[in-house]
PDB file of N, CA and C in Angstrom:
ATOM      1  N   MET A  25      39.034  11.380 -12.611  1.00 73.00           N
ATOM      2  CA  MET A  25      39.970  11.652 -11.552  1.00 73.00           C
ATOM      3  C   MET A  25      39.596  12.976 -10.877  1.00 73.00           C
ATOM      4  N   PRO A  26      39.405  12.980  -9.581  1.00 81.00           N
ATOM      5  CA  PRO A  26      39.022  14.209  -8.874  1.00 81.00           C
ATOM      6  C   PRO A  26      40.132  15.260  -8.917  1.00 81.00           C
ATOM      7  N   LEU A  27      39.729  16.503  -8.846  1.00 87.00           N
ATOM      8  CA  LEU A  27      40.682  17.604  -8.824  1.00 87.00           C
ATOM      9  C   LEU A  27      41.302  17.735  -7.440  1.00 87.00           C
ATOM     10  N   THR A  28      42.519  18.244  -7.399  1.00 93.00           N
ATOM     11  CA  THR A  28      43.124  18.554  -6.109  1.00 93.00           C
ATOM     12  C   THR A  28      42.390  19.768  -5.541  1.00 93.00           C
ATOM     13  N   ALA A  29      42.589  20.067  -4.278  1.00 93.00           N
ATOM     14  CA  ALA A  29      41.934  21.217  -3.648  1.00 93.00           C
ATOM     15  C   ALA A  29      42.298  22.514  -4.375  1.00 93.00           C
ATOM     16  N   GLU A  30      43.557  22.632  -4.764  1.00 96.00           N
ATOM     17  CA  GLU A  30      43.999  23.837  -5.476  1.00 96.00           C
ATOM     18  C   GLU A  30      43.360  23.921  -6.862  1.00 96.00           C
ATOM     19  N   GLU A  31      43.297  22.811  -7.578  1.00 95.00           N
ATOM     20  CA  GLU A  31      42.667  22.791  -8.901  1.00 95.00           C
ATOM     21  C   GLU A  31      41.173  23.119  -8.793  1.00 95.00           C
ATOM     22  N   GLU A  32      40.540  22.573  -7.788  1.00 95.00           N
ATOM     23  CA  GLU A  32      39.110  22.835  -7.575  1.00 95.00           C
ATOM     24  C   GLU A  32      38.876  24.320  -7.314  1.00 95.00           C
ATOM     25  N   GLN A  33      39.706  24.907  -6.491  1.00 95.00           N
ATOM     26  CA  GLN A  33      39.585  26.328  -6.175  1.00 95.00           C
ATOM     27  C   GLN A  33      39.767  27.184  -7.431  1.00 95.00           C
ATOM     28  N   ARG A  34      40.749  26.843  -8.251  1.00 96.00           N
ATOM     29  CA  ARG A  34      40.981  27.574  -9.502  1.00 96.00           C
ATOM     30  C   ARG A  34      39.813  27.395 -10.468  1.00 96.00           C
ATOM     31  N   ALA A  35      39.302  26.175 -10.582  1.00 95.00           N
ATOM     32  CA  ALA A  35      38.174  25.913 -11.487  1.00 95.00           C
ATOM     33  C   ALA A  35      36.957  26.737 -11.077  1.00 95.00           C
ATOM     34  N   ARG A  36      36.661  26.777  -9.779  1.00 96.00           N
ATOM     35  CA  ARG A  36      35.514  27.554  -9.301  1.00 96.00           C
ATOM     36  C   ARG A  36      35.720  29.050  -9.519  1.00 96.00           C
ATOM     37  N   ALA A  37      36.946  29.521  -9.354  1.00 97.00           N
ATOM     38  CA  ALA A  37      37.223  30.944  -9.564  1.00 97.00           C
ATOM     39  C   ALA A  37      37.017  31.328 -11.028  1.00 97.00           C
ATOM     40  N   VAL A  38      37.470  30.483 -11.943  1.00 97.00           N
ATOM     41  CA  VAL A  38      37.299  30.756 -13.371  1.00 97.00           C
ATOM     42  C   VAL A  38      35.819  30.708 -13.745  1.00 97.00           C
ATOM     43  N   LEU A  39      35.108  29.693 -13.260  1.00 97.00           N
ATOM     44  CA  LEU A  39      33.671  29.610 -13.540  1.00 97.00           C
ATOM     45  C   LEU A  39      32.935  30.819 -12.974  1.00 97.00           C
ATOM     46  N   PHE A  40      33.280  31.218 -11.765  1.00 97.00           N
ATOM     47  CA  PHE A  40      32.645  32.379 -11.139  1.00 97.00           C
ATOM     48  C   PHE A  40      32.799  33.602 -12.036  1.00 97.00           C
ATOM     49  N   SER A  41      33.989  33.857 -12.498  1.00 97.00           N
ATOM     50  CA  SER A  41      34.251  35.022 -13.332  1.00 97.00           C
ATOM     51  C   SER A  41      33.555  34.920 -14.686  1.00 97.00           C
ATOM     52  N   ASP A  42      33.756  33.831 -15.371  1.00 97.00           N
ATOM     53  CA  ASP A  42      33.205  33.672 -16.727  1.00 97.00           C
ATOM     54  C   ASP A  42      31.681  33.624 -16.729  1.00 97.00           C
ATOM     55  N   LEU A  43      31.103  32.797 -15.866  1.00 98.00           N
ATOM     56  CA  LEU A  43      29.647  32.651 -15.864  1.00 98.00           C
ATOM     57  C   LEU A  43      28.973  33.912 -15.348  1.00 98.00           C
ATOM     58  N   ARG A  44      29.564  34.573 -14.368  1.00 97.00           N
ATOM     59  CA  ARG A  44      29.019  35.837 -13.848  1.00 97.00           C
ATOM     60  C   ARG A  44      28.940  36.867 -14.969  1.00 97.00           C
ATOM     61  N   ASN A  45      29.972  36.969 -15.781  1.00 97.00           N
ATOM     62  CA  ASN A  45      29.970  37.939 -16.885  1.00 97.00           C
ATOM     63  C   ASN A  45      28.891  37.637 -17.910  1.00 97.00           C
ATOM     64  N   ILE A  46      28.715  36.377 -18.234  1.00 97.00           N
ATOM     65  CA  ILE A  46      27.704  36.007 -19.233  1.00 97.00           C
ATOM     66  C   ILE A  46      26.300  36.236 -18.685  1.00 97.00           C
ATOM     67  N   VAL A  47      26.063  35.845 -17.439  1.00 97.00           N
ATOM     68  CA  VAL A  47      24.743  36.065 -16.840  1.00 97.00           C
ATOM     69  C   VAL A  47      24.464  37.566 -16.753  1.00 97.00           C
ATOM     70  N   ALA A  48      25.453  38.362 -16.411  1.00 97.00           N
ATOM     71  CA  ALA A  48      25.271  39.811 -16.345  1.00 97.00           C
ATOM     72  C   ALA A  48      24.900  40.382 -17.714  1.00 97.00           C
ATOM     73  N   GLU A  49      25.495  39.820 -18.756  1.00 97.00           N
ATOM     74  CA  GLU A  49      25.271  40.326 -20.116  1.00 97.00           C
ATOM     75  C   GLU A  49      23.903  39.942 -20.680  1.00 97.00           C
ATOM     76  N   ARG A  50      23.527  38.660 -20.528  1.00 95.00           N
ATOM     77  CA  ARG A  50      22.285  38.229 -21.179  1.00 95.00           C
ATOM     78  C   ARG A  50      21.234  37.660 -20.243  1.00 95.00           C
ATOM     79  N   GLY A  51      21.559  37.518 -18.965  1.00 96.00           N
ATOM     80  CA  GLY A  51      20.561  37.067 -17.991  1.00 96.00           C
ATOM     81  C   GLY A  51      20.561  35.584 -17.726  1.00 96.00           C
ATOM     82  N   TRP A  52      21.301  34.822 -18.500  1.00 96.00           N
ATOM     83  CA  TRP A  52      21.347  33.371 -18.311  1.00 96.00           C
ATOM     84  C   TRP A  52      22.579  32.789 -18.996  1.00 96.00           C
ATOM     85  N   VAL A  53      22.918  31.578 -18.601  1.00 96.00           N
ATOM     86  CA  VAL A  53      23.969  30.824 -19.279  1.00 96.00           C
ATOM     87  C   VAL A  53      23.683  29.333 -19.085  1.00 96.00           C
ATOM     88  N   ARG A  54      23.945  28.572 -20.112  1.00 96.00           N
ATOM     89  CA  ARG A  54      23.845  27.116 -20.061  1.00 96.00           C
ATOM     90  C   ARG A  54      25.268  26.581 -20.074  1.00 96.00           C
ATOM     91  N   PHE A  55      25.540  25.597 -19.201  1.00 96.00           N
ATOM     92  CA  PHE A  55      26.896  25.093 -19.102  1.00 96.00           C
ATOM     93  C   PHE A  55      26.867  23.581 -18.924  1.00 96.00           C
ATOM     94  N   PRO A  56      27.784  22.853 -19.570  1.00 96.00           N
ATOM     95  CA  PRO A  56      27.792  21.396 -19.438  1.00 96.00           C
ATOM     96  C   PRO A  56      28.148  20.957 -18.020  1.00 96.00           C
ATOM     97  N   ALA A  57      27.499  19.897 -17.591  1.00 95.00           N
ATOM     98  CA  ALA A  57      27.773  19.305 -16.274  1.00 95.00           C
ATOM     99  C   ALA A  57      27.433  17.823 -16.381  1.00 95.00           C
ATOM    100  N   TYR A  58      28.455  17.020 -16.575  1.00 94.00           N
ATOM    101  CA  TYR A  58      28.252  15.599 -16.823  1.00 94.00           C
ATOM    102  C   TYR A  58      28.299  14.739 -15.574  1.00 94.00           C
ATOM    103  N   SER A  59      28.905  15.238 -14.526  1.00 93.00           N
ATOM    104  CA  SER A  59      29.050  14.432 -13.311  1.00 93.00           C
ATOM    105  C   SER A  59      28.433  15.147 -12.120  1.00 93.00           C
ATOM    106  N   PRO A  60      28.149  14.406 -11.059  1.00 93.00           N
ATOM    107  CA  PRO A  60      27.641  15.050  -9.839  1.00 93.00           C
ATOM    108  C   PRO A  60      28.601  16.124  -9.311  1.00 93.00           C
ATOM    109  N   GLU A  61      29.901  15.895  -9.446  1.00 93.00           N
ATOM    110  CA  GLU A  61      30.876  16.889  -8.987  1.00 93.00           C
ATOM    111  C   GLU A  61      30.756  18.185  -9.776  1.00 93.00           C
ATOM    112  N   GLU A  62      30.588  18.064 -11.095  1.00 94.00           N
ATOM    113  CA  GLU A  62      30.443  19.258 -11.931  1.00 94.00           C
ATOM    114  C   GLU A  62      29.158  20.006 -11.584  1.00 94.00           C
ATOM    115  N   ARG A  63      28.097  19.263 -11.303  1.00 96.00           N
ATOM    116  CA  ARG A  63      26.828  19.900 -10.920  1.00 96.00           C
ATOM    117  C   ARG A  63      26.961  20.610  -9.580  1.00 96.00           C
ATOM    118  N   ARG A  64      27.601  19.978  -8.617  1.00 95.00           N
ATOM    119  CA  ARG A  64      27.817  20.618  -7.308  1.00 95.00           C
ATOM    120  C   ARG A  64      28.656  21.885  -7.468  1.00 95.00           C
ATOM    121  N   ARG A  65      29.654  21.826  -8.314  1.00 95.00           N
ATOM    122  CA  ARG A  65      30.514  22.984  -8.558  1.00 95.00           C
ATOM    123  C   ARG A  65      29.686  24.149  -9.107  1.00 95.00           C
ATOM    124  N   LEU A  66      28.816  23.874 -10.062  1.00 97.00           N
ATOM    125  CA  LEU A  66      27.988  24.927 -10.646  1.00 97.00           C
ATOM    126  C   LEU A  66      26.985  25.487  -9.640  1.00 97.00           C
ATOM    127  N   VAL A  67      26.430  24.631  -8.798  1.00 97.00           N
ATOM    128  CA  VAL A  67      25.514  25.107  -7.753  1.00 97.00           C
ATOM    129  C   VAL A  67      26.261  26.055  -6.819  1.00 97.00           C
ATOM    130  N   ASP A  68      27.461  25.684  -6.418  1.00 97.00           N
ATOM    131  CA  ASP A  68      28.268  26.546  -5.555  1.00 97.00           C
ATOM    132  C   ASP A  68      28.570  27.873  -6.244  1.00 97.00           C
ATOM    133  N   VAL A  69      28.913  27.829  -7.499  1.00 97.00           N
ATOM    134  CA  VAL A  69      29.217  29.055  -8.243  1.00 97.00           C
ATOM    135  C   VAL A  69      27.976  29.942  -8.317  1.00 97.00           C
ATOM    136  N   ALA A  70      26.810  29.376  -8.572  1.00 97.00           N
ATOM    137  CA  ALA A  70      25.567  30.164  -8.611  1.00 97.00           C
ATOM    138  C   ALA A  70      25.323  30.843  -7.265  1.00 97.00           C
ATOM    139  N   HIS A  71      25.566  30.126  -6.170  1.00 97.00           N
ATOM    140  CA  HIS A  71      25.385  30.703  -4.834  1.00 97.00           C
ATOM    141  C   HIS A  71      26.384  31.822  -4.587  1.00 97.00           C
ATOM    142  N   ARG A  72      27.614  31.631  -5.044  1.00 97.00           N
ATOM    143  CA  ARG A  72      28.639  32.669  -4.879  1.00 97.00           C
ATOM    144  C   ARG A  72      28.302  33.920  -5.682  1.00 97.00           C
ATOM    145  N   ILE A  73      27.786  33.743  -6.896  1.00 98.00           N
ATOM    146  CA  ILE A  73      27.386  34.897  -7.702  1.00 98.00           C
ATOM    147  C   ILE A  73      26.228  35.620  -7.016  1.00 98.00           C
ATOM    148  N   SER A  74      25.257  34.868  -6.504  1.00 97.00           N
ATOM    149  CA  SER A  74      24.128  35.465  -5.784  1.00 97.00           C
ATOM    150  C   SER A  74      24.619  36.306  -4.609  1.00 97.00           C
ATOM    151  N   ALA A  75      25.531  35.766  -3.833  1.00 97.00           N
ATOM    152  CA  ALA A  75      26.075  36.490  -2.684  1.00 97.00           C
ATOM    153  C   ALA A  75      26.843  37.736  -3.134  1.00 97.00           C
ATOM    154  N   HIS A  76      27.578  37.620  -4.215  1.00 97.00           N
ATOM    155  CA  HIS A  76      28.370  38.732  -4.737  1.00 97.00           C
ATOM    156  C   HIS A  76      27.468  39.878  -5.200  1.00 97.00           C
ATOM    157  N   TRP A  77      26.377  39.551  -5.886  1.00 97.00           N
ATOM    158  CA  TRP A  77      25.475  40.557  -6.419  1.00 97.00           C
ATOM    159  C   TRP A  77      24.402  40.995  -5.431  1.00 97.00           C
ATOM    160  N   GLY A  78      24.096  40.157  -4.445  1.00 96.00           N
ATOM    161  CA  GLY A  78      22.964  40.447  -3.574  1.00 96.00           C
ATOM    162  C   GLY A  78      21.642  40.239  -4.296  1.00 96.00           C
ATOM    163  N   GLN A  79      21.668  39.419  -5.324  1.00 96.00           N
ATOM    164  CA  GLN A  79      20.502  39.096  -6.157  1.00 96.00           C
ATOM    165  C   GLN A  79      20.565  37.614  -6.472  1.00 96.00           C
ATOM    166  N   GLU A  80      19.449  36.933  -6.335  1.00 96.00           N
ATOM    167  CA  GLU A  80      19.471  35.486  -6.531  1.00 96.00           C
ATOM    168  C   GLU A  80      19.736  35.099  -7.980  1.00 96.00           C
ATOM    169  N   VAL A  81      20.663  34.187  -8.132  1.00 97.00           N
ATOM    170  CA  VAL A  81      20.929  33.543  -9.414  1.00 97.00           C
ATOM    171  C   VAL A  81      20.396  32.118  -9.268  1.00 97.00           C
ATOM    172  N   PHE A  82      19.403  31.804 -10.056  1.00 96.00           N
ATOM    173  CA  PHE A  82      18.772  30.491 -10.000  1.00 96.00           C
ATOM    174  C   PHE A  82      19.592  29.494 -10.805  1.00 96.00           C
ATOM    175  N   ILE A  83      19.460  28.226 -10.468  1.00 96.00           N
ATOM    176  CA  ILE A  83      20.151  27.179 -11.217  1.00 96.00           C
ATOM    177  C   ILE A  83      19.228  25.986 -11.327  1.00 96.00           C
ATOM    178  N   GLU A  84      19.215  25.383 -12.502  1.00 95.00           N
ATOM    179  CA  GLU A  84      18.401  24.184 -12.710  1.00 95.00           C
ATOM    180  C   GLU A  84      19.073  23.279 -13.733  1.00 95.00           C
ATOM    181  N   ALA A  85      18.774  22.016 -13.611  1.00 94.00           N
ATOM    182  CA  ALA A  85      19.261  21.049 -14.598  1.00 94.00           C
ATOM    183  C   ALA A  85      18.361  21.137 -15.820  1.00 94.00           C
ATOM    184  N   GLU A  86      18.956  21.318 -16.980  1.00 91.00           N
ATOM    185  CA  GLU A  86      18.177  21.337 -18.218  1.00 91.00           C
ATOM    186  C   GLU A  86      17.996  19.929 -18.767  1.00 91.00           C
ATOM    187  N   ASP A  87      18.992  19.108 -18.579  1.00 91.00           N
ATOM    188  CA  ASP A  87      18.943  17.713 -18.985  1.00 91.00           C
ATOM    189  C   ASP A  87      20.059  16.997 -18.222  1.00 91.00           C
ATOM    190  N   GLN A  88      20.402  15.792 -18.638  1.00 91.00           N
ATOM    191  CA  GLN A  88      21.418  15.024 -17.924  1.00 91.00           C
ATOM    192  C   GLN A  88      22.829  15.574 -18.125  1.00 91.00           C
ATOM    193  N   CYS A  89      22.986  16.488 -19.059  1.00 94.00           N
ATOM    194  CA  CYS A  89      24.331  16.962 -19.402  1.00 94.00           C
ATOM    195  C   CYS A  89      24.538  18.457 -19.238  1.00 94.00           C
ATOM    196  N   ALA A  90      23.525  19.212 -18.818  1.00 96.00           N
ATOM    197  CA  ALA A  90      23.694  20.661 -18.752  1.00 96.00           C
ATOM    198  C   ALA A  90      22.886  21.286 -17.622  1.00 96.00           C
ATOM    199  N   MET A  91      23.441  22.368 -17.097  1.00 96.00           N
ATOM    200  CA  MET A  91      22.781  23.166 -16.066  1.00 96.00           C
ATOM    201  C   MET A  91      22.603  24.573 -16.620  1.00 96.00           C
ATOM    202  N   LYS A  92      21.589  25.265 -16.124  1.00 96.00           N
ATOM    203  CA  LYS A  92      21.337  26.638 -16.541  1.00 96.00           C
ATOM    204  C   LYS A  92      21.336  27.534 -15.317  1.00 96.00           C
ATOM    205  N   LEU A  93      22.127  28.583 -15.347  1.00 97.00           N
ATOM    206  CA  LEU A  93      22.141  29.617 -14.328  1.00 97.00           C
ATOM    207  C   LEU A  93      21.415  30.804 -14.931  1.00 97.00           C
ATOM    208  N   TYR A  94      20.511  31.439 -14.149  1.00 96.00           N
ATOM    209  CA  TYR A  94      19.747  32.545 -14.715  1.00 96.00           C
ATOM    210  C   TYR A  94      19.219  33.483 -13.632  1.00 96.00           C
ATOM    211  N   LEU A  95      18.911  34.685 -14.075  1.00 96.00           N
ATOM    212  CA  LEU A  95      18.276  35.677 -13.224  1.00 96.00           C
ATOM    213  C   LEU A  95      16.767  35.559 -13.362  1.00 96.00           C
ATOM    214  N   ALA A  96      16.030  36.079 -12.403  1.00 91.00           N
ATOM    215  CA  ALA A  96      14.564  36.082 -12.473  1.00 91.00           C
ATOM    216  C   ALA A  96      14.131  36.684 -13.806  1.00 91.00           C
ATOM    217  N   GLY A  97      13.156  36.061 -14.435  1.00 88.00           N
ATOM    218  CA  GLY A  97      12.666  36.527 -15.729  1.00 88.00           C
ATOM    219  C   GLY A  97      13.366  35.910 -16.917  1.00 88.00           C
ATOM    220  N   HIS A  98      14.404  35.127 -16.686  1.00 86.00           N
ATOM    221  CA  HIS A  98      15.150  34.503 -17.776  1.00 86.00           C
ATOM    222  C   HIS A  98      15.097  32.976 -17.725  1.00 86.00           C
ATOM    223  N   GLY A  99      14.328  32.418 -16.832  1.00 75.00           N
ATOM    224  CA  GLY A  99      14.289  30.970 -16.664  1.00 75.00           C
ATOM    225  C   GLY A  99      13.589  30.225 -17.773  1.00 75.00           C
ATOM    226  N   SER A 100      12.633  30.860 -18.413  1.00 57.00           N
ATOM    227  CA  SER A 100      11.880  30.152 -19.450  1.00 57.00           C
ATOM    228  C   SER A 100      12.436  30.369 -20.845  1.00 57.00           C
ATOM    229  N   GLN A 101      13.495  31.200 -20.980  1.00 48.00           N
ATOM    230  CA  GLN A 101      14.105  31.405 -22.283  1.00 48.00           C
ATOM    231  C   GLN A 101      14.815  30.156 -22.748  1.00 48.00           C
ATOM    232  N   PRO A 102      14.683  29.778 -23.995  1.00 51.00           N
ATOM    233  CA  PRO A 102      15.429  28.615 -24.487  1.00 51.00           C
ATOM    234  C   PRO A 102      16.922  28.900 -24.528  1.00 51.00           C
ATOM    235  N   ALA A 103      17.687  27.909 -24.220  1.00 48.00           N
ATOM    236  CA  ALA A 103      19.142  28.030 -24.324  1.00 48.00           C
ATOM    237  C   ALA A 103      19.557  27.644 -25.722  1.00 48.00           C
ATOM    238  N   ASN A 104      20.314  28.488 -26.389  1.00 51.00           N
ATOM    239  CA  ASN A 104      20.685  28.232 -27.780  1.00 51.00           C
ATOM    240  C   ASN A 104      21.844  27.269 -27.924  1.00 51.00           C
ATOM    241  N   ALA A 105      22.898  27.478 -27.165  1.00 47.00           N
ATOM    242  CA  ALA A 105      24.086  26.643 -27.356  1.00 47.00           C
ATOM    243  C   ALA A 105      24.881  26.568 -26.070  1.00 47.00           C
ATOM    244  N   LEU A 106      25.656  25.525 -25.955  1.00 50.00           N
ATOM    245  CA  LEU A 106      26.535  25.380 -24.803  1.00 50.00           C
ATOM    246  C   LEU A 106      27.685  26.355 -24.897  1.00 50.00           C
ATOM    247  N   LEU A 107      28.099  26.830 -23.744  1.00 52.00           N
ATOM    248  CA  LEU A 107      29.300  27.654 -23.688  1.00 52.00           C
ATOM    249  C   LEU A 107      30.499  26.747 -23.893  1.00 52.00           C
ATOM    250  N   SER A 108      31.388  27.139 -24.743  1.00 39.00           N
ATOM    251  CA  SER A 108      32.577  26.315 -25.004  1.00 39.00           C
ATOM    252  C   SER A 108      33.636  26.583 -23.988  1.00 39.00           C
TER     253      SER A 108
END
């Protein structure tokens, strides 16, 4: 079931805050994304973090169920575990 516009806005705001903090701390984060909507949401969040920092945050699909957001120099690091 799709999120309402308000729910979508809240979800993106929470992801922006949480994922931005983790990327700032360790340079990367792996996050589950099972649907095209979840993947689009994460791509948007990566772009918003990039704009906020003035530094590119890269994003790539690691597999069919997860995306990785990372800073330059952290793309080849293995992801240990999904963020809960």
